[in-house]
PDB file of N, CA and C in Angstrom:
ATOM      1  N   MET N   1      82.549-154.191  32.519  1.00 62.00           N
ATOM      2  CA  MET N   1      81.623-154.018  31.399  1.00 62.00           C
ATOM      3  C   MET N   1      80.145-154.171  31.895  1.00 62.00           C
ATOM      4  N   ILE N   2      79.892-155.238  32.654  1.00 66.00           N
ATOM      5  CA  ILE N   2      78.516-155.452  33.144  1.00 66.00           C
ATOM      6  C   ILE N   2      78.158-154.362  34.151  1.00 66.00           C
ATOM      7  N   VAL N   3      79.117-153.952  34.974  1.00 67.00           N
ATOM      8  CA  VAL N   3      78.812-152.930  35.951  1.00 67.00           C
ATOM      9  C   VAL N   3      78.481-151.584  35.287  1.00 67.00           C
ATOM     10  N   SER N   4      79.145-151.289  34.173  1.00 76.00           N
ATOM     11  CA  SER N   4      78.825-150.048  33.486  1.00 76.00           C
ATOM     12  C   SER N   4      77.468-150.074  32.855  1.00 76.00           C
ATOM     13  N   ARG N   5      77.003-151.264  32.389  1.00 76.00           N
ATOM     14  CA  ARG N   5      75.661-151.367  31.856  1.00 76.00           C
ATOM     15  C   ARG N   5      74.586-151.167  32.942  1.00 76.00           C
ATOM     16  N   PHE N   6      74.844-151.722  34.124  1.00 76.00           N
ATOM     17  CA  PHE N   6      73.918-151.529  35.240  1.00 76.00           C
ATOM     18  C   PHE N   6      73.900-150.044  35.677  1.00 76.00           C
ATOM     19  N   ALA N   7      75.061-149.418  35.615  1.00 78.00           N
ATOM     20  CA  ALA N   7      75.108-148.025  35.995  1.00 78.00           C
ATOM     21  C   ALA N   7      74.358-147.168  34.977  1.00 78.00           C
ATOM     22  N   ALA N   8      74.478-147.505  33.704  1.00 77.00           N
ATOM     23  CA  ALA N   8      73.752-146.752  32.693  1.00 77.00           C
ATOM     24  C   ALA N   8      72.227-147.007  32.843  1.00 77.00           C
ATOM     25  N   LEU N   9      71.845-148.219  33.135  1.00 77.00           N
ATOM     26  CA  LEU N   9      70.440-148.497  33.334  1.00 77.00           C
ATOM     27  C   LEU N   9      69.917-147.803  34.578  1.00 77.00           C
ATOM     28  N   ALA N  10      70.696-147.779  35.658  1.00 79.00           N
ATOM     29  CA  ALA N  10      70.277-147.090  36.877  1.00 79.00           C
ATOM     30  C   ALA N  10      70.118-145.602  36.669  1.00 79.00           C
ATOM     31  N   ALA N  11      70.883-145.035  35.752  1.00 81.00           N
ATOM     32  CA  ALA N  11      70.755-143.620  35.481  1.00 81.00           C
ATOM     33  C   ALA N  11      69.454-143.278  34.768  1.00 81.00           C
ATOM     34  N   TRP N  12      68.890-144.246  33.987  1.00 88.00           N
ATOM     35  CA  TRP N  12      67.648-144.025  33.262  1.00 88.00           C
ATOM     36  C   TRP N  12      66.401-144.327  34.058  1.00 88.00           C
ATOM     37  N   LEU N  13      66.538-145.111  35.129  1.00 90.00           N
ATOM     38  CA  LEU N  13      65.312-145.534  35.884  1.00 90.00           C
ATOM     39  C   LEU N  13      64.482-144.378  36.457  1.00 90.00           C
ATOM     40  N   PRO N  14      65.097-143.324  37.019  1.00 90.00           N
ATOM     41  CA  PRO N  14      64.255-142.217  37.526  1.00 90.00           C
ATOM     42  C   PRO N  14      63.451-141.533  36.402  1.00 90.00           C
ATOM     43  N   LEU N  15      64.049-141.391  35.253  1.00 92.00           N
ATOM     44  CA  LEU N  15      63.322-140.770  34.157  1.00 92.00           C
ATOM     45  C   LEU N  15      62.230-141.662  33.651  1.00 92.00           C
ATOM     46  N   VAL N  16      62.446-142.946  33.522  1.00 93.00           N
ATOM     47  CA  VAL N  16      61.384-143.888  33.116  1.00 93.00           C
ATOM     48  C   VAL N  16      60.259-143.898  34.136  1.00 93.00           C
ATOM     49  N   SER N  17      60.637-143.855  35.419  1.00 93.00           N
ATOM     50  CA  SER N  17      59.617-143.835  36.480  1.00 93.00           C
ATOM     51  C   SER N  17      58.781-142.577  36.391  1.00 93.00           C
ATOM     52  N   ARG N  18      59.380-141.451  36.092  1.00 95.00           N
ATOM     53  CA  ARG N  18      58.628-140.207  35.933  1.00 95.00           C
ATOM     54  C   ARG N  18      57.702-140.221  34.756  1.00 95.00           C
ATOM     55  N   ILE N  19      58.179-140.850  33.647  1.00 96.00           N
ATOM     56  CA  ILE N  19      57.342-140.911  32.466  1.00 96.00           C
ATOM     57  C   ILE N  19      56.112-141.797  32.701  1.00 96.00           C
ATOM     58  N   ILE N  20      56.343-142.925  33.395  1.00 96.00           N
ATOM     59  CA  ILE N  20      55.216-143.797  33.728  1.00 96.00           C
ATOM     60  C   ILE N  20      54.270-143.067  34.707  1.00 96.00           C
ATOM     61  N   ALA N  21      54.798-142.350  35.649  1.00 95.00           N
ATOM     62  CA  ALA N  21      53.989-141.622  36.590  1.00 95.00           C
ATOM     63  C   ALA N  21      53.149-140.553  35.857  1.00 95.00           C
ATOM     64  N   ALA N  22      53.760-139.875  34.887  1.00 95.00           N
ATOM     65  CA  ALA N  22      53.045-138.830  34.161  1.00 95.00           C
ATOM     66  C   ALA N  22      51.926-139.464  33.311  1.00 95.00           C
ATOM     67  N   LEU N  23      52.205-140.539  32.643  1.00 96.00           N
ATOM     68  CA  LEU N  23      51.193-141.156  31.789  1.00 96.00           C
ATOM     69  C   LEU N  23      50.099-141.876  32.581  1.00 96.00           C
ATOM     70  N   LEU N  24      50.512-142.814  33.383  1.00 96.00           N
ATOM     71  CA  LEU N  24      49.525-143.657  34.073  1.00 96.00           C
ATOM     72  C   LEU N  24      48.944-142.979  35.335  1.00 96.00           C
ATOM     73  N   GLY N  25      49.839-142.393  36.127  1.00 95.00           N
ATOM     74  CA  GLY N  25      49.361-141.709  37.356  1.00 95.00           C
ATOM     75  C   GLY N  25      48.511-140.492  37.023  1.00 95.00           C
ATOM     76  N   GLY N  26      48.941-139.730  36.051  1.00 95.00           N
ATOM     77  CA  GLY N  26      48.125-138.574  35.638  1.00 95.00           C
ATOM     78  C   GLY N  26      46.795-138.980  35.090  1.00 95.00           C
ATOM     79  N   TYR N  27      46.771-140.089  34.334  1.00 96.00           N
ATOM     80  CA  TYR N  27      45.509-140.597  33.797  1.00 96.00           C
ATOM     81  C   TYR N  27      44.568-141.050  34.942  1.00 96.00           C
ATOM     82  N   LEU N  28      45.152-141.737  35.890  1.00 96.00           N
ATOM     83  CA  LEU N  28      44.356-142.237  37.030  1.00 96.00           C
ATOM     84  C   LEU N  28      43.735-141.054  37.812  1.00 96.00           C
ATOM     85  N   VAL N  29      44.528-140.014  38.081  1.00 96.00           N
ATOM     86  CA  VAL N  29      44.028-138.866  38.829  1.00 96.00           C
ATOM     87  C   VAL N  29      42.972-138.154  38.028  1.00 96.00           C
ATOM     88  N   ALA N  30      43.165-138.028  36.719  1.00 96.00           N
ATOM     89  CA  ALA N  30      42.161-137.349  35.881  1.00 96.00           C
ATOM     90  C   ALA N  30      40.868-138.159  35.808  1.00 96.00           C
ATOM     91  N   ALA N  31      40.959-139.482  35.687  1.00 95.00           N
ATOM     92  CA  ALA N  31      39.777-140.309  35.641  1.00 95.00           C
ATOM     93  C   ALA N  31      39.030-140.250  36.982  1.00 95.00           C
ATOM     94  N   LEU N  32      39.769-140.281  38.071  1.00 94.00           N
ATOM     95  CA  LEU N  32      39.101-140.176  39.379  1.00 94.00           C
ATOM     96  C   LEU N  32      38.416-138.824  39.533  1.00 94.00           C
ATOM     97  N   CYS N  33      39.017-137.778  38.993  1.00 93.00           N
ATOM     98  CA  CYS N  33      38.388-136.461  39.047  1.00 93.00           C
ATOM     99  C   CYS N  33      37.044-136.440  38.263  1.00 93.00           C
ATOM    100  N   SER N  34      37.058-137.112  37.137  1.00 92.00           N
ATOM    101  CA  SER N  34      35.823-137.143  36.332  1.00 92.00           C
ATOM    102  C   SER N  34      34.727-137.860  37.057  1.00 92.00           C
ATOM    103  N   VAL N  35      35.037-138.968  37.700  1.00 92.00           N
ATOM    104  CA  VAL N  35      34.008-139.719  38.426  1.00 92.00           C
ATOM    105  C   VAL N  35      33.662-139.006  39.711  1.00 92.00           C
ATOM    106  N   ALA N  36      34.584-138.436  40.397  1.00 92.00           N
ATOM    107  CA  ALA N  36      34.315-137.734  41.678  1.00 92.00           C
ATOM    108  C   ALA N  36      33.440-136.514  41.477  1.00 92.00           C
ATOM    109  N   ALA N  37      33.432-135.955  40.330  1.00 91.00           N
ATOM    110  CA  ALA N  37      32.572-134.784  40.038  1.00 91.00           C
ATOM    111  C   ALA N  37      31.101-135.154  40.089  1.00 91.00           C
ATOM    112  N   LEU N  38      30.795-136.440  39.946  1.00 89.00           N
ATOM    113  CA  LEU N  38      29.395-136.880  40.048  1.00 89.00           C
ATOM    114  C   LEU N  38      28.873-136.755  41.465  1.00 89.00           C
ATOM    115  N   ALA N  39      29.785-136.621  42.471  1.00 88.00           N
ATOM    116  CA  ALA N  39      29.359-136.448  43.847  1.00 88.00           C
ATOM    117  C   ALA N  39      28.940-135.005  44.130  1.00 88.00           C
ATOM    118  N   LEU N  40      29.187-134.093  43.192  1.00 87.00           N
ATOM    119  CA  LEU N  40      28.805-132.692  43.440  1.00 87.00           C
ATOM    120  C   LEU N  40      27.279-132.579  43.460  1.00 87.00           C
ATOM    121  N   PRO N  41      26.787-131.695  44.295  1.00 87.00           N
ATOM    122  CA  PRO N  41      25.317-131.528  44.351  1.00 87.00           C
ATOM    123  C   PRO N  41      24.755-130.642  43.228  1.00 87.00           C
ATOM    124  N   ILE N  42      25.018-131.078  42.016  1.00 88.00           N
ATOM    125  CA  ILE N  42      24.503-130.372  40.841  1.00 88.00           C
ATOM    126  C   ILE N  42      23.861-131.388  39.934  1.00 88.00           C
ATOM    127  N   ASP N  43      23.273-130.890  38.848  1.00 88.00           N
ATOM    128  CA  ASP N  43      22.634-131.752  37.855  1.00 88.00           C
ATOM    129  C   ASP N  43      23.684-132.729  37.307  1.00 88.00           C
ATOM    130  N   PRO N  44      23.305-134.044  37.117  1.00 86.00           N
ATOM    131  CA  PRO N  44      24.299-135.021  36.691  1.00 86.00           C
ATOM    132  C   PRO N  44      24.948-134.688  35.340  1.00 86.00           C
ATOM    133  N   GLN N  45      24.220-134.088  34.393  1.00 90.00           N
ATOM    134  CA  GLN N  45      24.845-133.734  33.119  1.00 90.00           C
ATOM    135  C   GLN N  45      25.879-132.620  33.315  1.00 90.00           C
ATOM    136  N   GLN N  46      25.571-131.681  34.180  1.00 92.00           N
ATOM    137  CA  GLN N  46      26.508-130.647  34.487  1.00 92.00           C
ATOM    138  C   GLN N  46      27.715-131.172  35.221  1.00 92.00           C
ATOM    139  N   ALA N  47      27.502-132.150  36.090  1.00 89.00           N
ATOM    140  CA  ALA N  47      28.610-132.765  36.815  1.00 89.00           C
ATOM    141  C   ALA N  47      29.563-133.497  35.884  1.00 89.00           C
ATOM    142  N   VAL N  48      29.029-134.190  34.885  1.00 89.00           N
ATOM    143  CA  VAL N  48      29.862-134.859  33.909  1.00 89.00           C
ATOM    144  C   VAL N  48      30.694-133.879  33.090  1.00 89.00           C
ATOM    145  N   PHE N  49      30.086-132.787  32.692  1.00 93.00           N
ATOM    146  CA  PHE N  49      30.798-131.758  31.971  1.00 93.00           C
ATOM    147  C   PHE N  49      31.862-131.116  32.832  1.00 93.00           C
ATOM    148  N   THR N  50      31.532-130.812  34.078  1.00 93.00           N
ATOM    149  CA  THR N  50      32.509-130.222  34.986  1.00 93.00           C
ATOM    150  C   THR N  50      33.674-131.155  35.249  1.00 93.00           C
ATOM    151  N   GLY N  51      33.366-132.428  35.489  1.00 92.00           N
ATOM    152  CA  GLY N  51      34.419-133.414  35.703  1.00 92.00           C
ATOM    153  C   GLY N  51      35.325-133.603  34.498  1.00 92.00           C
ATOM    154  N   MET N  52      34.728-133.541  33.330  1.00 94.00           N
ATOM    155  CA  MET N  52      35.566-133.682  32.106  1.00 94.00           C
ATOM    156  C   MET N  52      36.491-132.498  31.952  1.00 94.00           C
ATOM    157  N   LEU N  53      35.990-131.296  32.122  1.00 95.00           N
ATOM    158  CA  LEU N  53      36.855-130.127  32.000  1.00 95.00           C
ATOM    159  C   LEU N  53      37.969-130.098  33.078  1.00 95.00           C
ATOM    160  N   ALA N  54      37.557-130.450  34.309  1.00 94.00           N
ATOM    161  CA  ALA N  54      38.553-130.452  35.398  1.00 94.00           C
ATOM    162  C   ALA N  54      39.614-131.536  35.185  1.00 94.00           C
ATOM    163  N   SER N  55      39.207-132.645  34.551  1.00 95.00           N
ATOM    164  CA  SER N  55      40.167-133.731  34.336  1.00 95.00           C
ATOM    165  C   SER N  55      41.271-133.337  33.387  1.00 95.00           C
ATOM    166  N   PHE N  56      40.944-132.514  32.391  1.00 95.00           N
ATOM    167  CA  PHE N  56      41.982-132.025  31.438  1.00 95.00           C
ATOM    168  C   PHE N  56      43.004-131.168  32.186  1.00 95.00           C
ATOM    169  N   LEU N  57      42.502-130.284  33.037  1.00 95.00           N
ATOM    170  CA  LEU N  57      43.433-129.410  33.810  1.00 95.00           C
ATOM    171  C   LEU N  57      44.244-130.268  34.784  1.00 95.00           C
ATOM    172  N   LEU N  58      43.627-131.188  35.443  1.00 94.00           N
ATOM    173  CA  LEU N  58      44.314-132.032  36.432  1.00 94.00           C
ATOM    174  C   LEU N  58      45.387-132.888  35.770  1.00 94.00           C
ATOM    175  N   TYR N  59      45.058-133.428  34.596  1.00 96.00           N
ATOM    176  CA  TYR N  59      46.047-134.289  33.901  1.00 96.00           C
ATOM    177  C   TYR N  59      47.263-133.454  33.511  1.00 96.00           C
ATOM    178  N   ALA N  60      47.045-132.258  32.978  1.00 96.00           N
ATOM    179  CA  ALA N  60      48.156-131.402  32.584  1.00 96.00           C
ATOM    180  C   ALA N  60      48.965-130.974  33.814  1.00 96.00           C
ATOM    181  N   GLY N  61      48.277-130.680  34.909  1.00 95.00           N
ATOM    182  CA  GLY N  61      48.970-130.338  36.150  1.00 95.00           C
ATOM    183  C   GLY N  61      49.785-131.489  36.695  1.00 95.00           C
ATOM    184  N   ALA N  62      49.244-132.735  36.565  1.00 95.00           N
ATOM    185  CA  ALA N  62      49.957-133.889  37.061  1.00 95.00           C
ATOM    186  C   ALA N  62      51.225-134.119  36.272  1.00 95.00           C
ATOM    187  N   VAL N  63      51.152-133.928  34.960  1.00 96.00           N
ATOM    188  CA  VAL N  63      52.360-134.097  34.138  1.00 96.00           C
ATOM    189  C   VAL N  63      53.417-133.066  34.498  1.00 96.00           C
ATOM    190  N   VAL N  64      53.024-131.839  34.679  1.00 96.00           N
ATOM    191  CA  VAL N  64      53.967-130.801  35.089  1.00 96.00           C
ATOM    192  C   VAL N  64      54.521-131.126  36.457  1.00 96.00           C
ATOM    193  N   TRP N  65      53.691-131.540  37.412  1.00 93.00           N
ATOM    194  CA  TRP N  65      54.108-131.877  38.770  1.00 93.00           C
ATOM    195  C   TRP N  65      55.165-132.988  38.744  1.00 93.00           C
ATOM    196  N   VAL N  66      54.931-134.016  37.946  1.00 95.00           N
ATOM    197  CA  VAL N  66      55.839-135.161  37.978  1.00 95.00           C
ATOM    198  C   VAL N  66      57.261-134.745  37.545  1.00 95.00           C
ATOM    199  N   PHE N  67      57.367-133.849  36.638  1.00 95.00           N
ATOM    200  CA  PHE N  67      58.703-133.432  36.146  1.00 95.00           C
ATOM    201  C   PHE N  67      59.235-132.220  36.892  1.00 95.00           C
ATOM    202  N   ALA N  68      58.462-131.603  37.756  1.00 96.00           N
ATOM    203  CA  ALA N  68      58.912-130.422  38.489  1.00 96.00           C
ATOM    204  C   ALA N  68      59.524-130.769  39.852  1.00 96.00           C
ATOM    205  N   VAL N  69      59.112-131.900  40.457  1.00 95.00           N
ATOM    206  CA  VAL N  69      59.629-132.201  41.800  1.00 95.00           C
ATOM    207  C   VAL N  69      60.988-132.798  41.741  1.00 95.00           C
ATOM    208  N   ARG N  70      61.648-132.861  42.905  1.00 94.00           N
ATOM    209  CA  ARG N  70      63.044-133.256  42.956  1.00 94.00           C
ATOM    210  C   ARG N  70      63.343-134.706  42.603  1.00 94.00           C
ATOM    211  N   SER N  71      62.413-135.596  43.016  1.00 93.00           N
ATOM    212  CA  SER N  71      62.726-137.037  42.802  1.00 93.00           C
ATOM    213  C   SER N  71      61.461-137.720  42.270  1.00 93.00           C
ATOM    214  N   ALA N  72      61.680-138.895  41.722  1.00 93.00           N
ATOM    215  CA  ALA N  72      60.574-139.705  41.192  1.00 93.00           C
ATOM    216  C   ALA N  72      59.691-140.201  42.353  1.00 93.00           C
ATOM    217  N   GLY N  73      60.285-140.466  43.480  1.00 93.00           N
ATOM    218  CA  GLY N  73      59.521-140.889  44.654  1.00 93.00           C
ATOM    219  C   GLY N  73      58.527-139.834  45.110  1.00 93.00           C
ATOM    220  N   ARG N  74      58.985-138.598  45.119  1.00 95.00           N
ATOM    221  CA  ARG N  74      58.072-137.481  45.464  1.00 95.00           C
ATOM    222  C   ARG N  74      56.966-137.276  44.440  1.00 95.00           C
ATOM    223  N   ALA N  75      57.294-137.569  43.202  1.00 95.00           N
ATOM    224  CA  ALA N  75      56.249-137.462  42.166  1.00 95.00           C
ATOM    225  C   ALA N  75      55.178-138.511  42.362  1.00 95.00           C
ATOM    226  N   TRP N  76      55.589-139.737  42.672  1.00 95.00           N
ATOM    227  CA  TRP N  76      54.571-140.808  42.941  1.00 95.00           C
ATOM    228  C   TRP N  76      53.813-140.492  44.205  1.00 95.00           C
ATOM    229  N   LEU N  77      54.494-140.002  45.225  1.00 96.00           N
ATOM    230  CA  LEU N  77      53.809-139.646  46.454  1.00 96.00           C
ATOM    231  C   LEU N  77      52.777-138.533  46.241  1.00 96.00           C
ATOM    232  N   GLY N  78      53.114-137.524  45.494  1.00 95.00           N
ATOM    233  CA  GLY N  78      52.160-136.464  45.198  1.00 95.00           C
ATOM    234  C   GLY N  78      50.970-136.967  44.420  1.00 95.00           C
ATOM    235  N   LEU N  79      51.148-137.869  43.503  1.00 95.00           N
ATOM    236  CA  LEU N  79      50.030-138.429  42.783  1.00 95.00           C
ATOM    237  C   LEU N  79      49.122-139.251  43.666  1.00 95.00           C
ATOM    238  N   VAL N  80      49.738-140.028  44.550  1.00 96.00           N
ATOM    239  CA  VAL N  80      48.924-140.841  45.484  1.00 96.00           C
ATOM    240  C   VAL N  80      48.142-139.928  46.416  1.00 96.00           C
ATOM    241  N   LEU N  81      48.794-138.885  46.920  1.00 96.00           N
ATOM    242  CA  LEU N  81      48.070-137.938  47.803  1.00 96.00           C
ATOM    243  C   LEU N  81      46.951-137.172  47.087  1.00 96.00           C
ATOM    244  N   ALA N  82      47.098-136.949  45.821  1.00 94.00           N
ATOM    245  CA  ALA N  82      46.045-136.297  45.031  1.00 94.00           C
ATOM    246  C   ALA N  82      44.914-137.271  44.696  1.00 94.00           C
ATOM    247  N   ALA N  83      45.266-138.539  44.515  1.00 95.00           N
ATOM    248  CA  ALA N  83      44.277-139.549  44.120  1.00 95.00           C
ATOM    249  C   ALA N  83      43.427-140.026  45.303  1.00 95.00           C
ATOM    250  N   ALA N  84      43.967-139.990  46.516  1.00 96.00           N
ATOM    251  CA  ALA N  84      43.250-140.540  47.683  1.00 96.00           C
ATOM    252  C   ALA N  84      41.922-139.863  47.927  1.00 96.00           C
ATOM    253  N   PRO N  85      41.841-138.541  48.067  1.00 94.00           N
ATOM    254  CA  PRO N  85      40.543-137.918  48.289  1.00 94.00           C
ATOM    255  C   PRO N  85      39.605-138.036  47.105  1.00 94.00           C
ATOM    256  N   LEU N  86      40.167-138.041  45.875  1.00 93.00           N
ATOM    257  CA  LEU N  86      39.343-138.223  44.683  1.00 93.00           C
ATOM    258  C   LEU N  86      38.720-139.630  44.671  1.00 93.00           C
ATOM    259  N   TRP N  87      39.495-140.611  45.059  1.00 94.00           N
ATOM    260  CA  TRP N  87      38.988-141.957  45.117  1.00 94.00           C
ATOM    261  C   TRP N  87      37.880-142.107  46.137  1.00 94.00           C
ATOM    262  N   LEU N  88      38.066-141.453  47.307  1.00 93.00           N
ATOM    263  CA  LEU N  88      37.034-141.423  48.328  1.00 93.00           C
ATOM    264  C   LEU N  88      35.735-140.806  47.801  1.00 93.00           C
ATOM    265  N   LEU N  89      35.852-139.674  47.144  1.00 90.00           N
ATOM    266  CA  LEU N  89      34.624-139.034  46.558  1.00 90.00           C
ATOM    267  C   LEU N  89      34.012-139.894  45.452  1.00 90.00           C
ATOM    268  N   ALA N  90      34.872-140.547  44.676  1.00 89.00           N
ATOM    269  CA  ALA N  90      34.346-141.376  43.576  1.00 89.00           C
ATOM    270  C   ALA N  90      33.574-142.584  44.115  1.00 89.00           C
ATOM    271  N   THR N  91      33.967-143.113  45.256  1.00 88.00           N
ATOM    272  CA  THR N  91      33.225-144.249  45.802  1.00 88.00           C
ATOM    273  C   THR N  91      31.859-143.850  46.272  1.00 88.00           C
ATOM    274  N   PHE N  92      31.664-142.612  46.695  1.00 83.00           N
ATOM    275  CA  PHE N  92      30.357-142.138  47.081  1.00 83.00           C
ATOM    276  C   PHE N  92      29.541-141.665  45.897  1.00 83.00           C
ATOM    277  N   ALA N  93      30.169-141.369  44.764  1.00 81.00           N
ATOM    278  CA  ALA N  93      29.465-140.839  43.621  1.00 81.00           C
ATOM    279  C   ALA N  93      28.762-141.904  42.816  1.00 81.00           C
ATOM    280  N   VAL N  94      29.301-143.105  42.782  1.00 67.00           N
ATOM    281  CA  VAL N  94      28.776-144.162  41.936  1.00 67.00           C
ATOM    282  C   VAL N  94      27.980-145.125  42.815  1.00 67.00           C
ATOM    283  N   PRO N  95      26.706-145.400  42.475  1.00 66.00           N
ATOM    284  CA  PRO N  95      25.922-146.339  43.248  1.00 66.00           C
ATOM    285  C   PRO N  95      26.529-147.755  43.184  1.00 66.00           C
ATOM    286  N   VAL N  96      26.498-148.467  44.273  1.00 55.00           N
ATOM    287  CA  VAL N  96      27.143-149.790  44.346  1.00 55.00           C
ATOM    288  C   VAL N  96      26.395-150.790  43.458  1.00 55.00           C
ATOM    289  N   GLY N  97      25.096-150.818  43.520  1.00 54.00           N
ATOM    290  CA  GLY N  97      24.347-151.780  42.757  1.00 54.00           C
ATOM    291  C   GLY N  97      24.210-151.409  41.294  1.00 54.00           C
ATOM    292  N   GLY N  98      24.626-150.254  40.909  1.00 54.00           N
ATOM    293  CA  GLY N  98      24.473-149.791  39.541  1.00 54.00           C
ATOM    294  C   GLY N  98      23.050-149.361  39.219  1.00 54.00           C
ATOM    295  N   GLY N  99      22.251-149.208  40.242  1.00 53.00           N
ATOM    296  CA  GLY N  99      20.840-148.835  40.020  1.00 53.00           C
ATOM    297  C   GLY N  99      20.701-147.366  39.677  1.00 53.00           C
ATOM    298  N   ALA N 100      19.563-147.032  39.168  1.00 53.00           N
ATOM    299  CA  ALA N 100      19.323-145.640  38.729  1.00 53.00           C
ATOM    300  C   ALA N 100      18.959-144.754  39.886  1.00 53.00           C
TER     301      ALA N 100
END
């Protein structure tokens, strides 16, 4: 009886992991894209608009990616690989001291 409950729970874990990856991982990648757009050599207002538009596309693509790959592990790996360069750009886009 207990073994069957663990087996049923184990069957749901990959789906739950993908849902969390789509919601939280997709949001993280989209938010990093919005901030990383400030590193573009364009007017700051245009960079904010560009980042906002790109973040909608990236979030939708991340959700599709998470459910299109073979395993939940690959979905998480893909999100991490997409977030790494965006995080690097975002660190250069925002001034450390918060100055103007």
